[in-house]
Amino acid sequence: MAENTFEMKLEDLMGMQNETSQRTVFLSEKSDFKFLRAGRLVVVKGTNEGRELTIENDRALIGRSAGCHLTLEDSAASNVHAEVSVTPEGHLLRDLNSTNGIFMLGHRVREVFLRPGSQFQIGDNLLRFEPLENMIKVPLSTRDHFGKAMGKSVKMREVFALLEKAANSNLSILIRGETGTGKELMANAVHNYSLRKNRPFVVLDCGAVPANLIEDVLFGHERGAFTGAERQRTGLFEEADGGTIFLDEVGELRIGLQPKLLRVLERGEVQRLGSVKSVQVDVRVVAATHRNLWSMVDEELFRRDLLYRLSVVDVVVPPLRERPEDIPMLVEHFAKGANKTRAELGLPEVHFDEEAMIFLQAHPWPGNVRELRNAVERAVHLADGEEVRRERLVQDLYGHSASSALTVDCELPYKEAKAHVQEQFERQYLLHLMEREQGNLSAASRTAGLARQHLRKLCRRYGIAGGRDWVDGEVSGA
């Protein structure tokens, strides 16, 4: 985002804001910009002595990987070892589950706010932090939505501003974020706000297609290319010609296929299986992943040159737990949709009381917006009265409600009663499984000991989030 920033002196901003010099994040009067106080990291001792980094964004990564903002050539450092994030309270140093940790004054620390002159040890390197007087101006969107994605928080409006600017270009975009944050909605909005909006928008979940079939799905084949290829088939890139292709979970692509994807990005041409000729295509690529692709590069599981081409515009969607101020508007939207269904059934409208909303904002939401939507719709549809209270949500989310217990109807014949209990069990098991694994179908299938295809069918049967089979609906939090 460097092209979106400029520097100004702290005292100039202080005159505008009348704030104390301890603060690191300021909002402009109309809240269409935020200002970050810059900082500097310097390696003062160790194998990388003299190396330094000026922190000019919300987050700076430190580690051995070439994808980090400050790279340490130190075998004791993890690929992505730590981060320094700019918060309203100051510059926060956080250990990112590194192997050897961060040490300060002889103590291993998980996270700590840095003060002027603070020193900390990563591997063989001693680093010092100094705040700078310069302020970095970062644009924010004036809207609280981008397509069907919603969020009024500063973090989300920063994401929206970057995507609004990138949409009209042909630049490749990489959207990174946890499962359930709505990356596909953002990709769809990029397409709809671009000059390609009247052309195809094609979606592929790279993790949902067997490895031996994905090349055929992407690039197509000629008749006779392999046993069973009785006719020519065009791939998704040809189907998306003139439009946009969204490659979800691009980190699942096997390494042998990646050069062919790079060829499309660099030359705009694909080659069908069984053909010696190339076909020209005009396709804009938007990719998404929940994985750390730079760590995969270091492990030789992902090509460095492909990552550079995919991430010309690099967008990080924050998890819901980092933007609780967005939760009330999301709850209101999801509840509105559920109440519309209730109204069609002649049932009264349900709303959430104040304590319930506070609880929802405090919950960590490992499944992000998708999990929030599930919880809101479940609470509205199963409400006993016209108000959802905190106690009901606690019972529901932590599995102690009467509705989460298996019930046996002895008035039914044995087989019917057994089938009813089995259905309850399957629904509850899958719901908690998919929330635990954050919608990751592969991880869930390993945990459950079920074949991926069978688990997918079960999720479809009960309308439970399972990979890309889950439809985010009209809106997600990003």
XYZ file of C-alpha atoms in Angstrom:
478
model
C 0.000 0.000 0.000
C 3.029 2.260 -0.203
C 1.583 4.098 -3.218
C -1.381 5.174 -1.061
C 0.675 6.865 1.650
C 2.545 10.070 2.262
C 4.469 11.346 5.239
C 3.791 14.304 7.510
C 5.352 15.452 10.760
C 3.824 14.451 14.069
C 3.552 18.043 15.313
C 1.471 18.979 12.234
C -0.993 16.218 12.979
C -1.005 17.124 16.649
C -2.232 20.568 15.721
C -5.106 18.996 13.775
C -5.949 16.359 16.349
C -4.979 17.832 19.731
C -3.810 14.378 20.805
C -0.963 13.243 23.017
C 2.309 12.120 21.505
C 1.851 8.660 23.010
C -0.750 7.699 20.442
C 0.198 5.876 17.261
C -3.068 5.803 15.259
C -5.153 8.878 14.452
C -8.307 9.379 12.390
C -8.864 12.381 10.162
C -11.745 14.707 10.952
C -13.986 13.094 8.315
C -12.538 9.629 8.988
C -11.607 9.124 5.343
C -7.945 8.676 6.300
C -6.033 7.228 9.186
C -2.551 8.264 10.224
C -0.008 5.783 11.537
C 3.024 6.816 13.511
C 6.031 5.254 11.802
C 8.660 3.260 13.662
C 12.040 1.722 13.001
C 13.587 -1.648 13.848
C 17.383 -1.926 13.814
C 19.474 -5.061 14.314
C 22.097 -3.770 16.744
C 23.922 -7.038 17.337
C 24.132 -10.441 15.683
C 24.524 -12.050 12.268
C 22.403 -9.351 10.593
C 23.850 -6.362 12.465
C 23.045 -3.064 10.761
C 19.928 -4.330 8.981
C 16.899 -2.123 9.606
C 13.255 -1.645 8.702
C 11.020 1.414 8.725
C 7.493 0.378 9.753
C 5.044 2.210 7.507
C 2.018 -0.101 7.587
C -0.264 -1.655 10.181
C 1.845 -4.782 10.409
C 5.498 -5.683 9.896
C 6.620 -9.325 9.821
C 9.998 -10.510 11.098
C 11.510 -13.869 10.218
C 13.682 -15.976 7.959
C 11.259 -15.983 5.022
C 11.839 -13.675 2.063
C 8.196 -12.672 2.443
C 8.872 -10.952 5.766
C 9.374 -7.207 5.897
C 12.533 -7.680 7.971
C 14.391 -10.821 6.902
C 16.832 -12.424 9.331
C 19.372 -14.887 7.958
C 19.398 -16.840 11.182
C 18.707 -20.566 11.539
C 17.269 -19.961 15.023
C 14.549 -17.716 13.590
C 11.324 -19.234 12.285
C 10.149 -18.533 8.737
C 7.578 -16.074 10.091
C 8.792 -15.478 13.626
C 7.123 -12.322 14.944
C 5.196 -9.214 14.012
C 5.049 -5.598 15.085
C 1.540 -4.191 14.664
C 0.554 -0.546 14.960
C -2.352 -0.183 17.389
C -3.959 2.887 19.003
C -2.153 1.934 22.223
C 1.285 1.681 20.620
C 3.542 -0.634 18.624
C 2.768 -4.202 19.722
C 5.405 -6.940 19.354
C 3.847 -10.416 19.122
C 5.378 -13.894 18.839
C 3.756 -15.805 15.946
C 4.130 -19.266 17.483
C 7.825 -19.357 16.701
C 9.990 -22.311 17.657
C 12.601 -20.438 19.710
C 10.583 -17.465 20.906
C 11.294 -13.797 21.634
C 13.369 -12.729 24.644
C 13.375 -9.386 26.420
C 15.475 -8.698 29.548
C 16.123 -12.422 29.849
C 12.433 -13.373 29.791
C 10.571 -15.092 26.987
C 7.618 -12.914 25.971
C 4.488 -13.688 23.992
C 3.511 -10.078 23.300
C 4.566 -6.701 24.632
C 4.112 -3.021 23.794
C 7.408 -1.530 22.675
C 8.758 1.679 24.216
C 11.406 3.975 22.706
C 14.696 2.090 22.878
C 13.128 -1.308 23.659
C 15.440 -4.196 22.752
C 14.504 -7.821 22.147
C 16.279 -10.969 21.007
C 15.284 -13.213 18.090
C 17.738 -16.054 17.628
C 21.246 -14.606 17.371
C 19.989 -11.091 16.612
C 19.324 -8.263 19.071
C 16.839 -5.718 17.718
C 16.037 -2.199 18.938
C 12.805 -0.280 18.360
C 12.486 3.482 17.965
C 9.289 5.438 17.194
C 9.637 8.062 14.466
C 8.149 11.528 14.208
C 6.746 10.903 10.735
C 3.089 9.966 10.270
C 1.889 7.806 7.370
C -1.445 8.696 5.753
C -3.579 5.678 4.799
C -6.876 6.112 2.891
C -10.118 4.626 4.207
C -13.252 3.921 2.225
C -16.137 6.281 2.980
C -18.521 3.311 2.674
C -19.262 0.496 5.096
C -19.586 -2.107 2.369
C -17.812 -3.407 -0.712
C -20.279 -5.290 -2.823
C -21.977 -7.687 -0.419
C -19.166 -7.529 2.128
C -19.857 -5.309 5.134
C -17.834 -3.593 7.834
C -17.663 -0.113 9.320
C -14.452 -0.687 11.288
C -11.291 1.150 10.308
C -9.623 -2.153 9.372
C -12.402 -3.109 6.980
C -12.670 0.336 5.414
C -8.932 0.230 4.769
C -9.410 -3.087 2.931
C -12.365 -1.655 0.997
C -10.349 1.415 -0.047
C -7.544 -0.724 -1.455
C -9.941 -3.012 -3.354
C -11.951 -0.068 -4.703
C -8.760 1.362 -6.175
C -7.558 -1.986 -7.546
C -10.890 -3.074 -9.035
C -10.658 -1.027 -12.233
C -7.182 -2.286 -13.044
C -6.190 -5.655 -14.493
C -3.759 -6.341 -11.663
C -3.753 -9.767 -10.050
C -5.039 -9.713 -6.481
C -4.254 -12.076 -3.624
C -6.783 -11.989 -0.773
C -5.439 -13.538 2.416
C -7.438 -14.316 5.510
C -8.875 -16.989 7.740
C -11.662 -19.289 6.645
C -15.093 -17.703 6.905
C -14.026 -14.078 6.442
C -15.785 -13.812 3.054
C -12.878 -13.731 0.620
C -15.069 -14.939 -2.245
C -17.526 -12.079 -1.702
C -14.652 -9.642 -2.009
C -13.415 -11.286 -5.207
C -16.924 -11.137 -6.637
C -17.167 -7.442 -5.744
C -13.820 -6.746 -7.437
C -15.251 -8.284 -10.608
C -18.548 -6.376 -10.358
C -16.772 -3.036 -9.874
C -14.371 -3.663 -12.775
C -14.685 -3.071 -16.505
C -15.111 -6.850 -16.843
C -18.393 -6.912 -14.918
C -20.434 -7.973 -17.973
C -18.111 -10.885 -18.684
C -17.893 -14.240 -16.803
C -16.933 -14.578 -13.158
C -15.650 -18.148 -12.716
C -14.911 -19.709 -9.326
C -12.684 -22.682 -8.533
C -11.980 -24.060 -5.066
C -8.520 -25.535 -5.624
C -8.854 -27.685 -2.512
C -12.126 -29.279 -3.624
C -10.849 -30.805 -6.881
C -8.731 -34.003 -6.824
C -5.088 -33.278 -7.659
C -5.164 -35.504 -10.742
C -8.131 -33.626 -12.225
C -7.400 -29.992 -11.513
C -5.193 -29.430 -14.585
C -8.014 -30.667 -16.807
C -10.515 -28.456 -14.961
C -8.330 -25.364 -15.368
C -6.985 -25.829 -18.882
C -9.255 -28.392 -20.587
C -8.303 -31.242 -22.917
C -8.432 -32.373 -26.533
C -10.327 -35.418 -27.696
C -8.249 -38.540 -27.117
C -5.900 -36.814 -24.688
C -6.414 -39.659 -22.213
C -8.626 -42.701 -21.729
C -12.224 -41.553 -21.611
C -11.610 -38.193 -23.308
C -14.221 -38.743 -26.004
C -14.651 -35.080 -26.870
C -12.840 -31.774 -26.541
C -13.374 -29.838 -23.337
C -12.543 -26.209 -22.615
C -11.100 -25.375 -19.202
C -12.152 -22.685 -16.763
C -9.591 -20.185 -18.062
C -11.145 -20.323 -21.516
C -14.632 -20.089 -19.990
C -13.529 -16.969 -18.108
C -12.097 -15.277 -21.216
C -12.710 -11.533 -20.962
C -13.725 -11.842 -17.324
C -12.330 -12.883 -13.962
C -11.339 -16.232 -12.488
C -11.317 -16.625 -8.713
C -8.904 -19.291 -7.470
C -9.936 -20.001 -3.905
C -7.421 -21.774 -1.641
C -4.717 -21.363 -4.264
C -2.206 -22.753 -1.762
C -3.670 -26.211 -2.411
C -2.312 -26.291 -5.987
C 0.379 -28.934 -6.342
C 3.835 -27.655 -7.209
C 3.942 -29.397 -10.619
C 0.916 -27.467 -11.864
C 2.098 -24.045 -10.749
C 4.348 -23.307 -13.782
C 1.295 -23.623 -16.064
C -0.616 -21.131 -13.945
C 2.389 -18.803 -14.073
C 2.345 -19.082 -17.868
C -1.241 -17.854 -17.961
C -0.377 -14.903 -15.759
C 2.724 -13.920 -17.738
C 1.695 -14.705 -21.331
C -2.081 -14.938 -21.258
C -2.128 -18.369 -22.876
C -3.253 -21.864 -21.933
C -2.515 -25.239 -23.415
C -5.128 -27.986 -23.270
C -4.095 -31.490 -22.302
C -3.160 -33.429 -25.438
C -2.596 -30.279 -27.513
C 0.607 -28.726 -28.882
C -1.056 -25.382 -29.550
C -1.637 -22.548 -27.119
C -4.900 -20.639 -26.791
C -4.813 -16.927 -25.951
C -7.043 -15.835 -23.065
C -7.742 -12.472 -21.463
C -8.458 -13.285 -17.827
C -7.991 -11.329 -14.625
C -6.894 -13.595 -11.746
C -8.030 -13.049 -8.166
C -6.747 -15.669 -5.728
C -7.381 -16.342 -2.059
C -5.829 -18.463 0.658
C -5.855 -19.007 4.408
C -2.323 -20.425 4.246
C 1.009 -18.673 4.766
C 2.288 -18.890 1.194
C 5.703 -17.463 2.042
C 6.303 -20.319 4.473
C 5.242 -22.672 1.685
C 7.804 -20.991 -0.588
C 10.509 -21.649 2.003
C 9.380 -25.274 2.195
C 9.466 -25.503 -1.636
C 5.730 -26.181 -1.784
C 4.895 -22.975 -3.637
C 6.811 -21.151 -6.365
C 8.251 -17.776 -5.422
C 7.757 -16.325 -8.921
C 4.103 -17.402 -8.953
C 3.495 -15.815 -5.573
C 4.941 -12.521 -6.799
C 2.645 -12.593 -9.835
C -0.456 -13.474 -7.818
C 0.132 -10.833 -5.135
C 0.626 -7.702 -7.234
C -2.110 -6.346 -4.969
C -1.916 -8.079 -1.587
C -4.965 -7.769 0.673
C -5.242 -9.134 4.204
C -8.800 -9.497 5.533
C -8.809 -9.216 9.338
C -10.570 -11.927 11.359
C -13.818 -11.012 13.067
C -12.266 -11.095 16.553
C -10.063 -8.132 15.552
C -13.031 -5.953 14.554
C -15.817 -6.482 17.108
C -17.285 -3.087 16.214
C -18.558 -4.696 12.986
C -20.581 -7.342 14.811
C -23.746 -5.309 15.621
C -24.348 -4.371 11.977
C -23.699 -7.947 10.856
C -26.030 -9.352 13.505
C -28.715 -6.885 12.477
C -28.373 -7.911 8.839
C -28.445 -11.649 9.484
C -31.316 -11.305 11.941
C -33.263 -9.278 9.389
C -32.999 -12.105 6.872
C -34.038 -14.709 9.443
C -36.946 -12.544 10.629
C -38.157 -12.220 7.059
C -38.516 -16.008 6.942
C -40.328 -15.961 10.303
C -42.721 -13.306 9.034
C -43.640 -15.515 6.080
C -44.564 -18.200 8.614
C -46.618 -15.766 10.676
C -44.104 -15.690 13.542
C -43.160 -12.525 15.477
C -39.909 -10.656 14.908
C -36.982 -11.532 17.173
C -34.268 -9.142 18.314
C -31.126 -9.417 20.490
C -31.003 -7.677 23.862
C -28.076 -5.484 24.922
C -26.276 -8.132 26.981
C -26.609 -10.631 24.139
C -24.970 -8.169 21.750
C -22.121 -7.545 24.206
C -21.595 -11.303 24.457
C -21.519 -11.656 20.672
C -18.884 -8.930 20.432
C -16.732 -10.632 23.071
C -16.904 -14.121 21.524
C -13.705 -15.088 19.591
C -15.557 -16.511 16.529
C -12.960 -18.977 15.227
C -15.229 -19.555 12.210
C -15.462 -15.782 11.649
C -18.472 -14.256 9.879
C -19.734 -17.608 8.649
C -19.923 -18.879 12.234
C -21.580 -15.638 13.378
C -24.237 -15.989 10.722
C -24.934 -19.585 11.751
C -25.286 -18.543 15.400
C -27.576 -15.583 14.651
C -29.885 -17.523 12.347
C -30.012 -20.445 14.766
C -30.847 -18.136 17.678
C -33.591 -16.315 15.746
C -35.261 -19.430 14.372
C -35.141 -21.308 17.689
C -36.118 -18.344 19.876
C -38.841 -19.051 22.459
C -40.022 -15.437 22.588
C -39.350 -12.180 20.819
C -35.936 -11.571 22.396
C -32.641 -13.462 22.321
C -30.869 -13.215 25.664
C -27.247 -13.728 26.600
C -28.003 -16.940 28.532
C -29.528 -18.510 25.428
C -26.456 -17.675 23.340
C -24.052 -19.034 25.967
C -25.993 -22.295 26.072
C -26.114 -22.529 22.291
C -22.481 -21.700 21.540
C -21.054 -23.860 24.300
C -23.350 -26.814 23.753
C -25.382 -26.840 26.974
C -28.806 -25.769 25.727
C -31.865 -27.962 25.714
C -31.926 -27.607 21.940
C -28.424 -29.071 21.700
C -29.312 -32.186 23.684
C -30.456 -35.313 21.861
C -34.147 -36.012 22.439
C -35.930 -39.334 22.071
C -39.606 -39.442 21.095
C -40.982 -42.687 22.549
C -44.306 -42.185 20.782
C -42.607 -42.936 17.474
C -41.866 -46.478 16.255
C -38.372 -47.659 17.187
C -36.882 -47.242 13.703
C -38.299 -43.754 13.239
C -37.194 -42.631 16.697
C -33.699 -44.023 16.092
C -33.474 -42.246 12.730
C -34.583 -38.996 14.388
C -31.890 -39.253 17.085
C -29.261 -40.127 14.466
C -30.210 -37.054 12.458
C -29.896 -34.848 15.557
C -26.501 -36.357 16.339
C -25.176 -35.917 12.811
C -26.344 -32.305 12.640
C -24.794 -31.343 15.995
C -21.582 -33.265 15.379
C -21.044 -31.684 11.955
C -21.921 -28.213 13.215
C -19.357 -28.301 16.027
C -16.784 -30.099 13.836
C -16.915 -27.517 11.056
C -16.847 -24.596 13.504
C -13.843 -26.152 15.244
C -11.992 -26.628 11.933
C -13.071 -23.165 10.697
C -14.868 -24.596 7.677
C -11.783 -26.452 6.404
C -13.242 -29.617 4.858
C -9.898 -31.425 4.532
C -8.982 -30.863 8.186
C -12.490 -31.839 9.298
C -12.423 -35.074 7.299
C -9.124 -36.033 8.953
C -10.477 -35.243 12.441
C -13.709 -37.169 11.856
C -12.032 -40.092 10.096
C -14.457 -39.748 7.194
C -13.808 -39.627 3.475
C -13.840 -36.033 2.237
C -16.622 -36.705 -0.291
C -18.818 -38.394 2.319
C -18.319 -35.518 4.756
C -19.172 -33.037 1.999
C -22.438 -34.890 1.302
C -23.357 -34.831 4.991
C -22.669 -31.093 5.181
C -24.848 -30.519 2.137
C -27.650 -32.608 3.616
C -27.822 -30.504 6.775
C -26.898 -27.130 5.248
C -23.745 -26.868 7.366
C -20.634 -24.920 6.375
C -18.232 -27.250 4.594
C -15.587 -25.787 2.282
C -16.916 -23.934 -0.756
C -20.214 -25.870 -0.585
C -21.337 -23.320 1.978
C -23.031 -20.334 0.354
C -22.281 -17.151 2.271
C -25.606 -15.713 1.194
C -26.170 -12.047 0.616
C -23.445 -10.680 2.822
C -20.369 -11.506 4.755
C -18.138 -9.421 6.942
C -15.471 -9.511 4.264
